[in-house]
Short mmCIF file of C-alpha atoms in Angstrom, two decimals:
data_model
loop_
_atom_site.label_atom_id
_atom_site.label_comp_id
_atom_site.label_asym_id
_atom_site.label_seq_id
_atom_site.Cartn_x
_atom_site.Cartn_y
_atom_site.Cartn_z
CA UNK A 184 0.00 0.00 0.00
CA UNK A 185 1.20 3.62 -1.03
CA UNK A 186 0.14 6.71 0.73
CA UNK A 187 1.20 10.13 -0.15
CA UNK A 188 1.64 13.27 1.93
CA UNK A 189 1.35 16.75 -0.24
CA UNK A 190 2.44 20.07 0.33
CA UNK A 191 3.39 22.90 -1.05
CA UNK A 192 7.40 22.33 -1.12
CA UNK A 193 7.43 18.84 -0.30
CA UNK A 194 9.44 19.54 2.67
CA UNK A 195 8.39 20.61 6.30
CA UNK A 196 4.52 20.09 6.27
CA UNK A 197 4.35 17.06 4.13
CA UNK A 198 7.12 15.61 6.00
CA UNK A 199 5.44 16.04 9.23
CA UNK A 200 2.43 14.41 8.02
CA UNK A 201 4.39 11.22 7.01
CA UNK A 202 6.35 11.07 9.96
CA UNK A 203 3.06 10.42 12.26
CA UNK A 204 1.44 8.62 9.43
CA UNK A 205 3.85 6.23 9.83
CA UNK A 206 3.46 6.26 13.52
CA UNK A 207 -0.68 6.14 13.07
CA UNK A 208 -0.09 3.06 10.63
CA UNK A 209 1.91 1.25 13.23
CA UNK A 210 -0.70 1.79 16.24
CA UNK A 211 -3.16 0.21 13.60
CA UNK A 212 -1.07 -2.17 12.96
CA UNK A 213 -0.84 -1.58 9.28
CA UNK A 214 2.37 -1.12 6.99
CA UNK A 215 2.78 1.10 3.99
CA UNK A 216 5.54 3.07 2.15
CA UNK A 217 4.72 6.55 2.79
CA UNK A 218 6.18 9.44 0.46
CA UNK A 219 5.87 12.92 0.82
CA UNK A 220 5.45 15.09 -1.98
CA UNK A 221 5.01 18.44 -3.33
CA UNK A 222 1.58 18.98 -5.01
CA UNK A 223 3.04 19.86 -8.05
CA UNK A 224 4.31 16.38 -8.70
CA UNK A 225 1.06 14.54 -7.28
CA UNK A 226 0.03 13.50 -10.42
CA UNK A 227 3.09 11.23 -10.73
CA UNK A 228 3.61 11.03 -7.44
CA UNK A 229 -0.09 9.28 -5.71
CA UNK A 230 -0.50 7.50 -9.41
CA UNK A 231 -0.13 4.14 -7.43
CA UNK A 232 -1.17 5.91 -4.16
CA UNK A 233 -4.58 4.41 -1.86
CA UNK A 234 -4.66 7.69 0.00
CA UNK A 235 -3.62 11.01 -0.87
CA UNK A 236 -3.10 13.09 3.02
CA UNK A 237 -3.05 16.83 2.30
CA UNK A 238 -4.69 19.80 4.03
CA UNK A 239 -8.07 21.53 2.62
CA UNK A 240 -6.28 24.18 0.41
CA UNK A 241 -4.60 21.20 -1.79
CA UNK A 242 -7.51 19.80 -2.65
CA UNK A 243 -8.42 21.33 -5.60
CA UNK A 244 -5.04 21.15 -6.97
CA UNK A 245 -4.64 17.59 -6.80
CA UNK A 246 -7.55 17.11 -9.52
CA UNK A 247 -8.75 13.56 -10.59
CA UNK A 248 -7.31 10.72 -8.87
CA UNK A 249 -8.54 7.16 -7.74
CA UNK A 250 -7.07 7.90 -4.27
CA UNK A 251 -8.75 8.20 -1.32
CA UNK A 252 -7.97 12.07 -0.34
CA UNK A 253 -7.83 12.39 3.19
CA UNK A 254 -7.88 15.94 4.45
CA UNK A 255 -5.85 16.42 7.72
CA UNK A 256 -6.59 19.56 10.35
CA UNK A 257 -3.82 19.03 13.14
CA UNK A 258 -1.26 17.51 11.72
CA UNK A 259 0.00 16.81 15.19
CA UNK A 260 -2.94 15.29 16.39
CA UNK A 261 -2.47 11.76 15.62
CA UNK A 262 -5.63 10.23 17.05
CA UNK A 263 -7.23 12.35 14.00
CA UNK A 264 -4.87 11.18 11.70
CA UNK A 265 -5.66 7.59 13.07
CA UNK A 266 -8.90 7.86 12.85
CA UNK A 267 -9.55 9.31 9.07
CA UNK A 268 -6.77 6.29 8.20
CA UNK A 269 -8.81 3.72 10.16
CA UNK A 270 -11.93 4.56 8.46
CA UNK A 271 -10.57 5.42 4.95
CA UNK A 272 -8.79 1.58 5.32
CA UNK A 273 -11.44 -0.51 7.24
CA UNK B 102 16.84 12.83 15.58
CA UNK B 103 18.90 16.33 15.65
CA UNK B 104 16.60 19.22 15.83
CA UNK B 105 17.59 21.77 12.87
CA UNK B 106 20.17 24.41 15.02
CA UNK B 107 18.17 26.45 16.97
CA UNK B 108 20.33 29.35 18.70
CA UNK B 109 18.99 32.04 21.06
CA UNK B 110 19.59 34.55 18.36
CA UNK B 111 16.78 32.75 16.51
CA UNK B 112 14.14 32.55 19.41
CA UNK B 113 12.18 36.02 19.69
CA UNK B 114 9.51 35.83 22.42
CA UNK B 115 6.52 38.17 22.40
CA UNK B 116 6.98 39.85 18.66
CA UNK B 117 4.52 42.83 17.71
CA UNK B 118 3.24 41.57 14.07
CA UNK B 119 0.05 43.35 12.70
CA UNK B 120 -0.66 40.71 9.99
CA UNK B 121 0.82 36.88 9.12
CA UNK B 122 2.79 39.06 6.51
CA UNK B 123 4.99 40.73 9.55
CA UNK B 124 4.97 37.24 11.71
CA UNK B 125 6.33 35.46 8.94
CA UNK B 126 8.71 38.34 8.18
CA UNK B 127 10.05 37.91 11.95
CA UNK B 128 10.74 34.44 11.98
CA UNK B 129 12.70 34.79 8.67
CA UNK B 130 14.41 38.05 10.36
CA UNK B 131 15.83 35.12 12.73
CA UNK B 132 16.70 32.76 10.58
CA UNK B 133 19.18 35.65 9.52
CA UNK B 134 19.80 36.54 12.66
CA UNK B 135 21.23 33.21 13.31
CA UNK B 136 23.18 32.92 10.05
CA UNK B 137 20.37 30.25 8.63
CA UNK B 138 19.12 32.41 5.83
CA UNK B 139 19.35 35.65 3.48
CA UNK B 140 16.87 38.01 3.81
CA UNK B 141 15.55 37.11 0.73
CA UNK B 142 14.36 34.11 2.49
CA UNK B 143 11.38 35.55 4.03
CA UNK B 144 9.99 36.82 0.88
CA UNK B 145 10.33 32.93 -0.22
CA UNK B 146 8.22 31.33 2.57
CA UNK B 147 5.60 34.38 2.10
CA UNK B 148 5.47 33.08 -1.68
CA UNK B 149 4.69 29.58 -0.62
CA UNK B 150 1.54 31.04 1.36
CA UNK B 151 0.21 33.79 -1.38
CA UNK B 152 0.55 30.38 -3.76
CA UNK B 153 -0.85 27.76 -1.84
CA UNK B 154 -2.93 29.03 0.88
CA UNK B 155 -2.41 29.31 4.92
CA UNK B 156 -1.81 25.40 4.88
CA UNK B 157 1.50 26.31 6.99
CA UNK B 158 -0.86 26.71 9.95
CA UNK B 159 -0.57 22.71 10.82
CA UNK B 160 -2.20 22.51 14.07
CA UNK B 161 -4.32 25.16 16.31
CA UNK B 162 -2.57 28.37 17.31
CA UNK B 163 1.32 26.64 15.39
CA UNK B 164 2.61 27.73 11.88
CA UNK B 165 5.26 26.25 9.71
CA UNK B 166 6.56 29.07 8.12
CA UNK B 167 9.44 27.63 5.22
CA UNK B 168 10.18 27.35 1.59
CA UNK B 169 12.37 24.68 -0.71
CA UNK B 170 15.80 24.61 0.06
CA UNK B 171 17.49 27.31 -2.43
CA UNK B 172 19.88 30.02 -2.72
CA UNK B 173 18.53 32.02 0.00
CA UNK B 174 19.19 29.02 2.27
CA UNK B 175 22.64 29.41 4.05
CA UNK B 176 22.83 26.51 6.31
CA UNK B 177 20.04 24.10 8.07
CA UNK B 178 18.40 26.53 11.13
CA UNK B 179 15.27 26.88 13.19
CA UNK B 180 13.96 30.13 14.27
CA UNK B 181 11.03 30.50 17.09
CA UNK B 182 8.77 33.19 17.31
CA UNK B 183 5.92 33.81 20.11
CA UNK B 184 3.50 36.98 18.98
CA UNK B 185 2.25 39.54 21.37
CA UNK B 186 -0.87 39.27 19.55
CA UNK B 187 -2.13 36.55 17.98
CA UNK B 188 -2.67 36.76 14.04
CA UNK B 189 -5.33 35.25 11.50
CA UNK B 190 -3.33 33.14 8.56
CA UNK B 191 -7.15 32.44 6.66
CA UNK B 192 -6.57 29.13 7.76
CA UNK B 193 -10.14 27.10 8.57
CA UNK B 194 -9.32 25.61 11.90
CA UNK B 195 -6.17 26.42 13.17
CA UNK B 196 -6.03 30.12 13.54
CA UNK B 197 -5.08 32.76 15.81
CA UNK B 198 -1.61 31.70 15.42
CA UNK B 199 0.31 32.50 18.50
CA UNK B 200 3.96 30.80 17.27
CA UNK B 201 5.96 30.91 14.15
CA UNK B 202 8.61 28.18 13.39
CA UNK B 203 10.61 29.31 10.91
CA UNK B 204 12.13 26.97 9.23
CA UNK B 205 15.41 26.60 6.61
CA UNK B 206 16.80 24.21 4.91
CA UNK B 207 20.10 23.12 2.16
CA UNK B 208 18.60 19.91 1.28
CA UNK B 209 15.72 18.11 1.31
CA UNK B 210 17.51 14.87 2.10
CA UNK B 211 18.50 15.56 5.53
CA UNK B 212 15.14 17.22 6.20
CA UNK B 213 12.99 14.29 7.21
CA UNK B 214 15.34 13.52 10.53
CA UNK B 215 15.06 17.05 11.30
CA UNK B 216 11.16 16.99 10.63
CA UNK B 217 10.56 13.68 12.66
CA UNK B 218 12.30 15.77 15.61
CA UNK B 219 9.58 18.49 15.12
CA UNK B 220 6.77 16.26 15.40
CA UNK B 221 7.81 14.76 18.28
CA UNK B 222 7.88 17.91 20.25
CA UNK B 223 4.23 19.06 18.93
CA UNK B 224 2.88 15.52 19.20
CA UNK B 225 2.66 16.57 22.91
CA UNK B 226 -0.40 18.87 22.56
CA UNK B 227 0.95 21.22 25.63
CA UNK B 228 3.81 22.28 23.57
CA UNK B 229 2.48 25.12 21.44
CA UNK B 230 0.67 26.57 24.70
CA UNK B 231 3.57 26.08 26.51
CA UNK B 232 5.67 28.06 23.77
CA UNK B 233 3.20 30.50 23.48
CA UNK B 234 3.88 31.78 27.01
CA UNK B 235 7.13 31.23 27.47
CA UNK B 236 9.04 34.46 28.77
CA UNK B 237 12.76 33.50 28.20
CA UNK B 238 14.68 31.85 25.82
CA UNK B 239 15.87 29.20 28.32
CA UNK B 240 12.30 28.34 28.89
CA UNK B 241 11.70 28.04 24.87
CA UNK B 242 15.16 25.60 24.15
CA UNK B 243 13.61 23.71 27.50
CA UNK B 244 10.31 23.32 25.34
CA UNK B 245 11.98 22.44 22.38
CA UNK B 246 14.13 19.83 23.88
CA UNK B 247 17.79 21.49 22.88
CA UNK B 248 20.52 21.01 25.35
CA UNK B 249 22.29 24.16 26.63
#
């Protein structure tokens, strides 16, 4: 499973948001290569990608795609980012 | 995982900004300060916002200010900036911001480290509170978790 974190750079905010993905994934119990990105290579990026993680102002920008897109509020909070995983997932 | 180098010089506590204009200006103003960035460097991470929105703002009251790793970028830094008054980034949930990171970096390689080390301090939901009224710079490295 593929999930990709998008941000503006592709650095700092994305990178936050896979570093406690990958610690959400693990309280679930779940494995997946997570890859952050910058939203102007999403396309290529989240081809292969189940879930797309961004916050609300990438949405729009990330255009047609077969991946869930999971929008993220606090992306220190990871009992929302558990959550929104769990239920995107189960 | 090494926290990017935060000095004192890059920690201002209590900052007068009017708009998130001026409070990102200030926490790029430190990254200079500390020898982390050009000037020029501000105008970069204000670019990222006009373009993309207030998506900096990551979690209530906490923004993110940074930009790619460039020419402006002098060497890996940190800065840390509390705001007198807290200012409205446009962002749907997280706003008044009350802290700035400011954030600089050469490559994006070593960045993830340095980001892990970020999260863990803000994964404890006291931090940002805790940073907010912070009245030293001791107090803020305490918070942050860098050794003196």
């Amino acid at each position: 499973m593929k999930i990709v974190a998008i941000c503006g750079a592709g650095i700092g905010t994305s990178g936050i948001l896979k570093v406690n993905t990958e610690r959400a994934l693990h309280k679930l119990g779940l494995e997946a290569d997570v890859v952050a990105a910058d939203v102007a290579s999403v396309a290529e990026v989240a081809r292969d990608a189940q879930i797309i993680l961004t916050s609300a102002e990438f949405v729009g920008a990330i255009g047609k795609t077969f991946s869930d897109v999971i929008v993220i509020e606090n992306y220190f909070d990871t009992q929302e980012l558990t959550l929104k995983l769990e239920a995107a997932l189960g | 995982m090494p926290l990017p180098p935060l000095p004192e010089s890059a920690i201002v506590l209590r900052a007068e900004a009017a708009d998130w204009r001026t409070a990102v200006r200030e926490a790029g103003a430190a990254l200079t300060a500390s020898g982390a960035s050009l000037p020029g460097y501000s105008d970069e991470m204000i670019r990222m916002i006009e373009e993309h929105g207030p998506y900096v703002v990551i979690a209530p009251g906490l923004a993110l200010a940074h930009a790619r790793p460039g020419p402006d970028v002098v060497a890996d830094g940190l800065s840390v900036i509390t705001l007198a008054t807290p200012v409205n980034f446009g962002h749907p949930h997280n706003d008044p911001v009350r802290v700035v990171l400011g954030l600089a970096m050469k490559s994006a390689d070593v960045h993830l480290a340095s980001i892990a080390a970020i999260a863990n301090i803000f994964n404890d939901s006291e931090a940002i509170d805790a940073l907010a009224k912070a009245r030293t710079a001791d107090e803020v490295l305490d918070i942050m978790g860098v050794a003196e």
